Coordinates of C-alpha atoms (C1' of nucleotides) in Angstrom, one line a residue:
Chain A
M320 CA -60.4 -22.4 33.4
A321 CA -60.0 -19.2 30.2
R322 CA -57.2 -19.1 27.5
G323 CA -55.0 -16.8 29.5
G324 CA -55.9 -18.1 32.5
S325 CA -52.5 -18.7 34.2
T326 CA -52.5 -20.0 37.2
M327 CA -49.0 -20.1 39.6
L328 CA -49.7 -23.5 41.7
D329 CA -51.9 -26.1 40.7
I330 CA -55.4 -25.3 41.5
K331 CA -56.2 -29.2 41.6
Y332 CA -53.0 -29.6 44.3
V333 CA -54.2 -27.0 45.5
R334 CA -57.9 -28.1 46.1
S335 CA -57.0 -31.8 47.3
N336 CA -53.5 -30.2 49.6
P337 CA -54.2 -27.0 50.7
E338 CA -52.4 -27.4 54.4
V339 CA -49.7 -28.7 52.8
V340 CA -50.0 -25.1 49.9
E341 CA -50.5 -22.9 53.3
E342 CA -48.0 -24.1 55.4
A343 CA -45.4 -23.9 52.3
L344 CA -46.6 -20.7 52.0
V345 CA -46.1 -19.5 55.7
R346 CA -43.0 -20.7 55.7
R347 CA -41.3 -18.4 53.2
G348 CA -43.3 -15.6 55.1
A349 CA -46.5 -15.1 52.0
R350 CA -49.1 -14.3 54.6
V351 CA -51.9 -15.9 52.2
S352 CA -55.8 -17.5 53.6
L353 CA -56.5 -20.3 50.6
D354 CA -60.5 -20.2 52.3
E355 CA -61.8 -17.7 50.4
F356 CA -59.6 -19.3 46.9
L357 CA -61.0 -23.0 48.1
T358 CA -65.1 -21.4 48.3
L359 CA -64.8 -19.4 45.1
E360 CA -63.3 -22.7 43.5
E361 CA -66.3 -24.4 44.7
Q362 CA -68.6 -21.9 43.4
R363 CA -66.3 -22.3 39.8
R364 CA -67.2 -26.1 39.4
A365 CA -70.9 -25.4 40.9
R366 CA -71.5 -23.0 38.3
L367 CA -69.6 -24.2 35.2
V368 CA -71.7 -27.8 35.7
E369 CA -74.7 -25.9 35.2
V370 CA -74.2 -23.6 32.8
E371 CA -72.3 -26.5 30.6
Q372 CA -76.1 -28.1 31.4
L373 CA -77.8 -25.5 29.1
K374 CA -75.6 -25.2 26.6
N375 CA -75.6 -28.9 25.8
L376 CA -79.7 -28.3 25.7
R377 CA -79.0 -25.8 23.1
N378 CA -76.7 -27.9 21.2
V379 CA -79.6 -31.1 21.4
V380 CA -82.3 -28.5 20.6
S381 CA -80.6 -26.7 17.8
E382 CA -79.5 -29.3 16.2
E383 CA -83.0 -30.8 16.5
I384 CA -84.8 -27.6 14.8
A385 CA -82.4 -27.8 11.6
R386 CA -83.6 -31.3 11.6
L387 CA -87.4 -30.1 11.5
K388 CA -86.8 -26.9 9.2
K389 CA -85.2 -29.5 7.1
S390 CA -88.5 -32.3 6.8
G391 CA -90.5 -29.4 6.7
Q392 CA -91.8 -28.6 9.8
N393 CA -92.5 -25.6 12.2
P394 CA -89.5 -25.4 15.1
E395 CA -91.2 -22.3 16.1
D396 CA -91.9 -23.5 20.0
L397 CA -89.1 -24.9 20.2
V398 CA -87.3 -21.4 19.2
L399 CA -89.4 -19.8 21.5
Q400 CA -88.2 -21.7 24.1
M401 CA -84.2 -21.5 23.3
R402 CA -85.0 -18.3 23.2
D403 CA -84.8 -17.8 27.0
T404 CA -82.1 -20.8 27.3
S405 CA -79.9 -18.7 25.3
L406 CA -80.8 -15.9 27.8
R407 CA -80.0 -17.9 31.0
I408 CA -76.4 -19.6 29.6
K409 CA -75.3 -15.5 29.2
Q410 CA -76.2 -14.4 32.3
Q411 CA -74.6 -17.4 33.8
D412 CA -71.1 -17.0 31.6
E413 CA -71.4 -14.0 33.1
Q414 CA -71.2 -14.5 36.7
L415 CA -69.1 -18.2 36.1
R416 CA -66.9 -15.4 34.4
E417 CA -66.8 -13.0 37.6
V418 CA -65.5 -16.1 39.9
E419 CA -62.7 -17.1 37.7
S420 CA -61.5 -13.5 36.7
A421 CA -61.6 -12.9 41.5
L422 CA -59.9 -16.5 41.4
E423 CA -57.2 -15.3 39.1
Q424 CA -56.7 -12.0 40.9
I425 CA -55.9 -14.3 44.1
L426 CA -53.9 -17.0 42.0
L427 CA -51.8 -14.8 40.1
E428 CA -50.6 -12.6 44.0
I429 CA -49.7 -16.4 45.3
P430 CA -46.0 -16.6 45.5
N431 CA -43.8 -20.1 44.6
I432 CA -43.9 -22.6 46.7
P433 CA -40.3 -23.2 48.2
H434 CA -37.8 -26.5 47.4
L435 CA -37.9 -28.6 50.3
T436 CA -33.7 -28.0 49.9
V437 CA -34.2 -24.5 50.4
P438 CA -33.4 -23.6 54.1
V439 CA -36.1 -21.6 56.6
G440 CA -34.9 -18.3 57.4
N441 CA -36.7 -15.1 58.3
S442 CA -34.4 -12.8 56.6
E443 CA -31.0 -12.5 54.8
A444 CA -29.3 -12.9 57.9
D445 CA -30.4 -16.7 56.9
N446 CA -29.1 -16.7 53.7
P447 CA -26.0 -20.3 54.4
V448 CA -23.1 -19.6 52.6
V449 CA -22.9 -22.7 50.0
R450 CA -19.1 -22.0 48.9
K451 CA -16.6 -19.5 48.3
W452 CA -13.8 -19.3 45.7
G453 CA -10.9 -17.4 45.4
E454 CA -9.2 -15.4 48.9
P455 CA -10.1 -11.0 48.7
A456 CA -7.1 -9.3 48.0
N457 CA -4.8 -8.2 50.4
F458 CA -3.7 -4.4 50.2
T459 CA -1.3 -2.6 51.4
F460 CA -3.1 0.9 50.7
T461 CA -6.6 1.6 51.4
P462 CA -8.9 0.2 48.4
R463 CA -10.7 3.0 46.9
A464 CA -14.4 2.7 46.3
H465 CA -15.0 1.9 42.2
W466 CA -16.9 5.4 41.8
D467 CA -13.8 6.8 42.6
I468 CA -11.2 4.9 40.8
G469 CA -14.3 5.1 37.7
E470 CA -13.5 9.2 38.5
S471 CA -9.6 9.6 38.8
L472 CA -9.3 7.3 35.8
D473 CA -12.3 9.6 33.6
I474 CA -13.7 6.8 32.5
L475 CA -17.2 6.9 34.6
D476 CA -19.1 10.1 34.5
F477 CA -21.7 10.1 37.1
A478 CA -22.4 13.8 37.3
R479 CA -23.3 13.8 33.4
G480 CA -25.3 11.3 33.8
S481 CA -27.8 12.7 36.7
K482 CA -27.9 16.0 33.9
I483 CA -28.8 13.7 31.2
A484 CA -30.9 11.5 32.4
G485 CA -31.5 12.0 36.0
A486 CA -29.6 10.5 39.5
R487 CA -28.8 6.3 39.2
F488 CA -27.5 6.9 36.1
T489 CA -24.2 6.8 34.7
V490 CA -22.2 7.2 31.9
Y491 CA -19.0 5.4 30.4
K492 CA -16.6 6.7 28.5
G493 CA -13.3 5.7 27.0
W494 CA -11.9 2.5 28.7
G495 CA -14.6 2.6 31.3
A496 CA -17.5 2.1 27.8
R497 CA -14.9 -0.1 26.2
L498 CA -14.6 -2.3 29.5
E499 CA -18.3 -2.6 29.6
R500 CA -18.4 -3.8 25.8
A501 CA -15.9 -5.7 26.4
L502 CA -17.9 -8.0 29.5
V503 CA -20.3 -8.1 27.5
N504 CA -18.6 -10.0 25.1
Y505 CA -16.2 -12.0 26.7
M506 CA -19.6 -13.2 29.0
L507 CA -21.5 -14.3 25.4
D508 CA -18.6 -15.8 24.0
L509 CA -18.0 -17.3 27.3
H510 CA -21.9 -19.1 27.5
T511 CA -22.2 -20.2 23.7
E512 CA -19.0 -21.1 23.1
K513 CA -18.0 -23.2 26.0
H514 CA -21.3 -23.5 27.9
G515 CA -23.8 -24.2 25.3
Y516 CA -26.0 -21.6 25.3
Q517 CA -27.8 -20.6 21.8
E518 CA -27.3 -16.5 21.8
I519 CA -30.9 -14.6 21.7
F520 CA -31.1 -10.6 21.2
P521 CA -34.6 -10.1 22.2
P522 CA -36.4 -6.6 22.1
F523 CA -35.9 -4.8 25.2
M524 CA -39.4 -3.3 25.4
V525 CA -42.5 -6.1 25.8
N526 CA -45.7 -6.2 26.4
R527 CA -47.5 -7.0 29.3
Q528 CA -48.4 -10.6 28.5
C529 CA -44.8 -10.7 29.0
M530 CA -44.5 -9.8 32.6
I531 CA -47.5 -12.1 34.2
G532 CA -45.8 -14.8 32.5
T533 CA -42.6 -14.5 34.3
G534 CA -44.5 -13.0 37.6
Q535 CA -43.5 -9.2 37.2
L536 CA -47.0 -8.4 37.5
P537 CA -49.5 -7.8 38.5
K538 CA -48.0 -7.9 41.9
F539 CA -44.7 -6.1 40.9
A540 CA -46.0 -3.0 38.8
E541 CA -43.9 -0.1 40.9
D542 CA -40.9 -1.7 39.9
M543 CA -40.9 -1.7 36.3
F544 CA -40.6 1.1 33.6
H545 CA -44.0 1.3 31.4
I546 CA -44.7 3.2 28.5
E547 CA -46.8 5.2 28.9
N548 CA -49.9 5.6 26.3
T549 CA -48.6 1.7 25.2
D550 CA -48.9 -1.7 26.7
Y551 CA -45.1 -1.6 26.6
Y552 CA -42.9 -2.1 29.2
L553 CA -39.2 -1.8 29.4
V554 CA -37.6 -5.3 30.3
P555 CA -36.0 -5.5 34.5
T556 CA -34.1 -8.2 32.8
A557 CA -34.0 -10.3 29.9
E558 CA -35.5 -13.5 31.9
V559 CA -38.6 -11.7 30.5
P560 CA -38.1 -11.3 27.1
L561 CA -36.4 -14.9 26.9
T562 CA -38.7 -16.9 29.1
N563 CA -41.6 -15.6 26.8
L564 CA -39.8 -16.5 23.8
F565 CA -42.0 -20.3 23.9
R566 CA -45.5 -18.5 26.1
E567 CA -48.2 -20.3 24.0
E568 CA -45.9 -23.1 22.9
I569 CA -45.6 -27.0 23.6
L570 CA -41.5 -27.9 22.6
D571 CA -40.0 -31.8 21.3
D572 CA -38.9 -33.3 24.3
H573 CA -35.4 -33.7 21.9
Q574 CA -35.3 -29.9 22.4
L575 CA -35.0 -30.0 26.5
P576 CA -33.1 -28.9 28.2
L577 CA -33.3 -25.9 25.9
K578 CA -30.6 -22.8 26.2
I579 CA -30.7 -18.9 25.6
T580 CA -29.1 -16.3 26.7
A581 CA -28.9 -12.8 26.2
Y582 CA -26.8 -9.1 26.5
T583 CA -29.9 -6.7 27.2
A584 CA -29.7 -3.6 28.9
C585 CA -32.3 -4.1 31.8
F586 CA -34.2 -0.8 33.1
R587 CA -35.5 -1.4 37.1
A588 CA -37.5 2.0 38.4
E589 CA -36.1 1.1 41.9
A590 CA -39.1 1.9 44.0
G591 CA -38.7 1.6 47.2
A592 CA -34.3 2.0 47.2
A593 CA -34.2 5.3 48.4
G594 CA -31.3 5.8 50.1
R595 CA -29.7 2.3 48.8
D596 CA -26.4 2.5 46.8
T597 CA -26.8 5.6 45.5
R598 CA -23.2 6.3 44.7
G599 CA -21.7 4.1 41.9
L600 CA -23.2 1.4 40.0
I601 CA -24.1 -1.1 42.2
R602 CA -28.1 0.3 41.6
Q603 CA -29.1 2.2 38.3
H604 CA -32.3 2.1 36.4
Q605 CA -30.4 1.1 33.5
F606 CA -27.8 -1.6 33.5
N607 CA -26.5 -4.5 31.0
K608 CA -26.5 -8.0 31.8
I609 CA -26.0 -11.5 30.4
E610 CA -28.4 -13.6 30.9
L611 CA -28.8 -17.6 31.1
V612 CA -32.1 -18.9 30.3
K613 CA -32.9 -22.9 31.0
F614 CA -36.3 -25.1 29.8
S615 CA -35.8 -28.3 31.4
R616 CA -38.1 -31.5 31.9
P617 CA -39.4 -31.6 35.3
E618 CA -37.2 -34.2 36.7
D619 CA -33.8 -32.5 35.0
S620 CA -34.1 -29.3 36.5
Y621 CA -32.2 -29.3 39.9
A622 CA -29.5 -30.8 38.0
E623 CA -29.3 -28.0 35.8
L624 CA -29.8 -25.1 38.5
E625 CA -26.7 -26.6 40.0
S626 CA -25.3 -27.1 35.9
L627 CA -26.3 -23.4 35.3
T628 CA -24.7 -21.7 38.5
A629 CA -21.8 -23.3 37.3
D630 CA -22.0 -21.6 34.2
A631 CA -22.3 -18.4 35.3
E632 CA -19.5 -18.9 38.6
Q633 CA -17.1 -19.5 35.3
V634 CA -17.6 -15.8 34.2
L635 CA -16.0 -14.3 37.7
Q636 CA -13.4 -17.6 37.8
G637 CA -12.3 -16.7 34.6
L638 CA -12.1 -12.4 35.2
G639 CA -10.8 -13.9 38.9
L640 CA -12.9 -11.9 41.0
P641 CA -13.3 -13.7 44.3
Y642 CA -16.6 -14.6 45.6
Q643 CA -19.3 -16.7 47.6
V644 CA -22.3 -18.9 47.1
I645 CA -25.1 -18.1 49.6
N646 CA -28.5 -20.1 49.0
L647 CA -31.2 -18.1 49.6
C648 CA -33.5 -18.6 52.5
T649 CA -37.6 -19.0 52.5
A650 CA -37.6 -16.0 53.5
D651 CA -35.3 -14.0 50.6
L652 CA -36.5 -15.8 48.1
G653 CA -38.1 -14.3 45.0
F654 CA -41.6 -14.1 44.5
S655 CA -41.7 -16.6 41.3
A656 CA -38.5 -19.4 42.8
A657 CA -38.4 -21.7 44.1
K658 CA -34.7 -21.9 44.7
T659 CA -32.2 -19.5 44.4
Y660 CA -28.3 -18.7 44.7
D661 CA -27.0 -15.8 44.8
L662 CA -24.0 -15.3 43.8
E663 CA -21.6 -12.9 45.5
V664 CA -18.5 -11.1 44.8
W665 CA -15.8 -9.3 46.9
L666 CA -16.2 -5.2 46.6
P667 CA -12.9 -4.7 48.8
S668 CA -14.2 -0.5 49.4
F669 CA -17.3 -2.6 51.1
Q670 CA -15.4 -5.7 53.3
T671 CA -18.1 -7.2 51.9
Y672 CA -19.8 -10.1 49.7
R673 CA -22.6 -7.9 47.0
E674 CA -24.6 -9.7 44.4
I675 CA -24.0 -10.0 41.2
S676 CA -26.0 -13.1 40.1
S677 CA -29.0 -14.7 41.1
C678 CA -29.9 -18.2 39.9
S679 CA -33.3 -19.5 40.4
N680 CA -35.6 -22.2 39.5
F681 CA -39.0 -21.4 39.1
E682 CA -40.1 -25.6 38.2
D683 CA -43.3 -24.9 37.0
F684 CA -44.8 -21.4 38.4
Q685 CA -43.7 -19.3 35.3
A686 CA -44.7 -22.8 32.4
R687 CA -47.8 -22.2 34.1
R688 CA -48.2 -18.3 33.8
A689 CA -47.0 -18.2 30.4
N690 CA -48.7 -21.6 29.1
I691 CA -44.8 -23.5 27.7
R692 CA -45.4 -27.1 27.4
Y693 CA -43.5 -29.4 26.4
R694 CA -44.3 -32.8 24.9
P695 CA -42.5 -35.9 26.8
G696 CA -43.4 -38.7 24.3
P697 CA -44.8 -39.3 20.5
K698 CA -47.7 -39.5 21.9
A699 CA -47.8 -38.1 25.2
K700 CA -49.9 -35.6 27.3
P701 CA -48.1 -31.8 27.1
Q702 CA -46.6 -30.6 30.2
F703 CA -45.6 -27.7 31.6
V704 CA -41.6 -27.5 31.5
H705 CA -39.8 -26.2 34.1
T706 CA -37.8 -22.7 34.0
L707 CA -34.7 -21.9 35.0
N708 CA -32.5 -18.5 34.5
G709 CA -29.9 -16.9 36.5
S710 CA -27.6 -13.8 35.4
G711 CA -24.3 -14.8 33.5
L712 CA -23.3 -11.3 34.9
A713 CA -24.8 -8.4 36.3
V714 CA -22.1 -6.3 33.9
G715 CA -22.0 -2.8 35.7
R716 CA -21.4 -4.8 38.8
T717 CA -18.7 -6.9 37.5
V718 CA -17.2 -3.3 36.6
A719 CA -17.0 -2.3 40.0
A720 CA -15.3 -5.4 41.2
I721 CA -13.0 -4.7 38.6
L722 CA -12.0 -1.9 39.6
E723 CA -12.0 -2.5 42.9
N724 CA -10.4 -5.5 43.3
Y725 CA -7.2 -4.7 40.6
Q726 CA -7.1 -1.9 41.7
Q727 CA -3.4 -0.7 42.0
P728 CA -1.3 1.7 43.9
D729 CA -0.7 3.9 41.4
G730 CA -4.5 4.6 41.0
T731 CA -4.1 2.4 37.7
V732 CA -6.0 -0.8 37.1
I733 CA -5.4 -4.7 35.8
I734 CA -7.4 -5.8 32.8
P735 CA -7.9 -9.0 33.8
E736 CA -6.0 -11.0 31.0
V737 CA -9.7 -12.8 29.5
L738 CA -10.8 -9.0 29.0
R739 CA -7.5 -8.0 27.5
P740 CA -8.2 -9.6 23.5
Y741 CA -12.2 -7.4 24.0
M742 CA -9.8 -4.4 25.0
G743 CA -7.7 -3.8 21.9
G744 CA -4.6 -6.0 24.1
R745 CA -4.7 -3.6 26.8
E746 CA -3.2 -4.6 29.9
R747 CA -4.0 -2.0 32.6
I748 CA -6.4 1.6 32.3
I749 CA -4.7 4.0 33.0
Chain B
rG550 C1' -48.6 7.2 8.2
rG551 C1' -52.1 6.4 3.2
rA552 C1' -54.1 2.4 0.6
rG553 C1' -55.0 -2.5 -0.1
rA554 C1' -55.2 -7.9 1.3
rG555 C1' -55.2 -11.9 4.8
rA556 C1' -55.7 -14.4 10.0
rU557 C1' -58.7 -21.9 10.4
rG558 C1' -55.4 -27.9 13.0
rG559 C1' -47.8 -29.5 13.5
rC560 C1' -47.8 -27.3 8.8
rC561 C1' -49.8 -26.0 3.6
rG562 C1' -54.5 -25.1 2.1
rA563 C1' -60.4 -25.8 1.3
rG564 C1' -65.0 -23.9 3.5
rA565 C1' -71.6 -19.3 -2.0
rU566 C1' -76.6 -18.0 0.2
rG567 C1' -75.8 -19.3 8.9
rG568 C1' -78.0 -25.4 10.5
rU569 C1' -74.1 -33.7 12.4
rC570 C1' -67.6 -28.7 10.5
rG571 C1' -63.4 -29.8 15.4
rA572 C1' -63.7 -29.0 10.8
rA573 C1' -62.5 -31.2 2.9
rG574 C1' -57.8 -31.9 1.0
rG575 C1' -52.1 -32.7 1.1
rC576 C1' -47.5 -32.7 3.9
rG577 C1' -45.6 -33.8 8.3
rG578 C1' -45.5 -37.7 12.4
rU579 C1' -47.1 -42.7 14.7
rC580 C1' -48.8 -47.8 14.4
rG581 C1' -49.9 -52.2 10.9
rC582 C1' -49.2 -54.5 6.0
rC583 C1' -46.1 -55.3 1.9
rU584 C1' -40.7 -55.8 0.7
rG585 C1' -33.8 -59.6 0.2
rC586 C1' -32.6 -53.7 2.3
rU587 C1' -34.6 -49.2 1.3
rA588 C1' -37.3 -46.0 -1.9
rA589 C1' -42.3 -46.4 -3.5
rG590 C1' -46.8 -47.7 -2.2
rC591 C1' -51.9 -49.6 0.5
rG592 C1' -54.7 -49.6 5.3
rA593 C1' -55.6 -47.1 9.7
rU594 C1' -54.9 -43.4 13.4
rU595 C1' -52.4 -37.8 14.5
rA596 C1' -55.6 -31.2 18.8
rA597 C1' -55.7 -28.6 23.0
rG598 C1' -57.9 -27.2 27.5
rC599 C1' -62.1 -27.4 31.3
rG600 C1' -65.8 -30.2 34.1
rA601 C1' -68.5 -35.1 35.3
rG602 C1' -67.9 -40.0 36.5
rC603 C1' -63.8 -43.8 38.4
rA604 C1' -59.1 -44.7 44.1
rA605 C1' -56.6 -44.1 39.5
rA606 C1' -54.6 -45.1 34.9
rA607 C1' -57.1 -46.5 30.8
rC608 C1' -61.6 -45.0 29.1
rU609 C1' -66.8 -43.0 28.6
rC610 C1' -69.7 -38.5 29.0
rG611 C1' -70.4 -33.1 28.9
rC612 C1' -68.9 -27.9 27.6
rU613 C1' -65.1 -24.8 24.8
rU614 C1' -61.9 -23.2 21.0
rC615 C1' -61.1 -21.1 13.5
rG616 C1' -56.8 -14.5 15.6
rA617 C1' -58.5 -11.4 20.1
rG618 C1' -63.4 -9.0 22.5
rG619 C1' -68.4 -7.8 21.4
rG620 C1' -72.8 -8.7 18.5
rU621 C1' -76.8 -10.7 15.5
rU622 C1' -79.9 -15.2 16.0
rC623 C1' -82.8 -21.4 18.6
rG624 C1' -77.9 -22.1 16.3
rA625 C1' -72.3 -18.5 13.4
rA626 C1' -65.4 -20.2 11.0
rU627 C1' -69.2 -18.4 8.7
rC628 C1' -73.0 -12.4 9.1
rC629 C1' -72.1 -7.2 12.1
rC630 C1' -68.6 -4.7 15.3
rU631 C1' -63.7 -3.0 17.6
rC632 C1' -59.5 -4.2 18.4
rU633 C1' -54.3 -6.7 17.9
rC634 C1' -50.8 -9.2 13.9
rU635 C1' -49.2 -10.3 9.5
rC636 C1' -48.5 -9.1 4.1
rU637 C1' -48.3 -6.2 -0.3
rC638 C1' -48.2 -1.3 -2.6
rC639 C1' -46.8 4.1 -1.8
rG640 C1' -44.6 8.0 1.8
rC641 C1' -41.0 9.0 5.8
rC642 C1' -36.8 6.7 8.3
rA643 C1' -31.2 4.5 11.5

RNA sequence: GGAGAGAUGGCCGAGAUGGUCGAAGGCGGUCGCCUGCUAAGCGAUUAAGCGAGCAAAACUCGCUUCGAGGGUUCGAAUCCCUCUCUCUCCGCCA
């Protein structure tokens, strides 16, 4: 396949096990018929063989022409003959390219195949809870929503956020802004100093190729902010720049598992979310997030998923926020993921757990699209790595969780102990 | 934004007048020899993708790839056009 001919599934695997693939995709509710794909793939190989034979002829005869010329003979008739051959090559190449691009269109829109440990389900209601940590506090009063707390403490300004930008934008003020910054630093310090991730500070805009690499494009263009008249997209998550850091590269075996983390702002158009979570910090067009990304050997990737999830959980535990871990079922699994654990933090005003982190193993889905490989041994052929990532954590939602879980009857908010060094030693927002 | 230079294999780097150039040479890597050990030295080897053959690995053969795309030509790393990126100088700027 042509360069940049990124494919999500292994063509050879699809070709030899179409029923397995089709069945797996049905389980996750993707309506995909592989018939068209298989027909095109058949065509592609037939044409490829044809055109390669013609090219071989051209190469051989061209050498012959050179030899004749050198020995002073006239290759006129061979040249004439090749003129025709070249024309045919051009035409056939053209047709081959059409088949390939049709094939690629299909492949790029096929989601990943769920791992065997992913429960089959019909909706998010079928996501099993894997474990819970912490006890939701018993309030002696009716807990207020974080937007009320934030406004009365004058640390969140929703009205001015919409004035200067629009709906789903928020201004943080004073200790609110400081809390946001404290969380960013606390999380980065934890992951770099305790969990062994290397800190990265990437661009907040990336080109289209990155978006294809991690699977946001071509299918989910409406979820992203695209800078007009450019090839730039605002990053919807640091997963995109971090995973694409090693696009088109071959890593050394000893570099794996490669663990990196970054703070970035994240930008999401939230198309199709009209009317959902319109108040507060839960669903914004711009929010901050610390992301964890790993590149792993295939055989280690599920162990790495567990430890990555644990790394994200450590943040919540450090902050003393009750949460649960759920295993996303086939119906709820994201497009690129083979398996995902969501961490859901307890929000008292909602009387429910809300997503605050999503930790996924993509297996080689993104690695294929982005062409990220490693060399298992000194002379071994390069293989696709497995990529993983998870939020560690979404900062805005963490602020919401802290305000709600640590609110006091007098309207103040206790600052979790681990954050106090980052908050100038303060114990409370008043 | 203006002017100029450049982009070649893991890295560095050569490649007038287009024709065994997938690409000299060096470094690095691997294997072997030599050596009491190390260093040095000697020899060999060292790109990727795709396809065909094979049950498959090994292997064999073919095609493609010298920043990307297009053009000229029987034939392009080499000539022409467009784009991208990098570097230098000037201007501007946090």
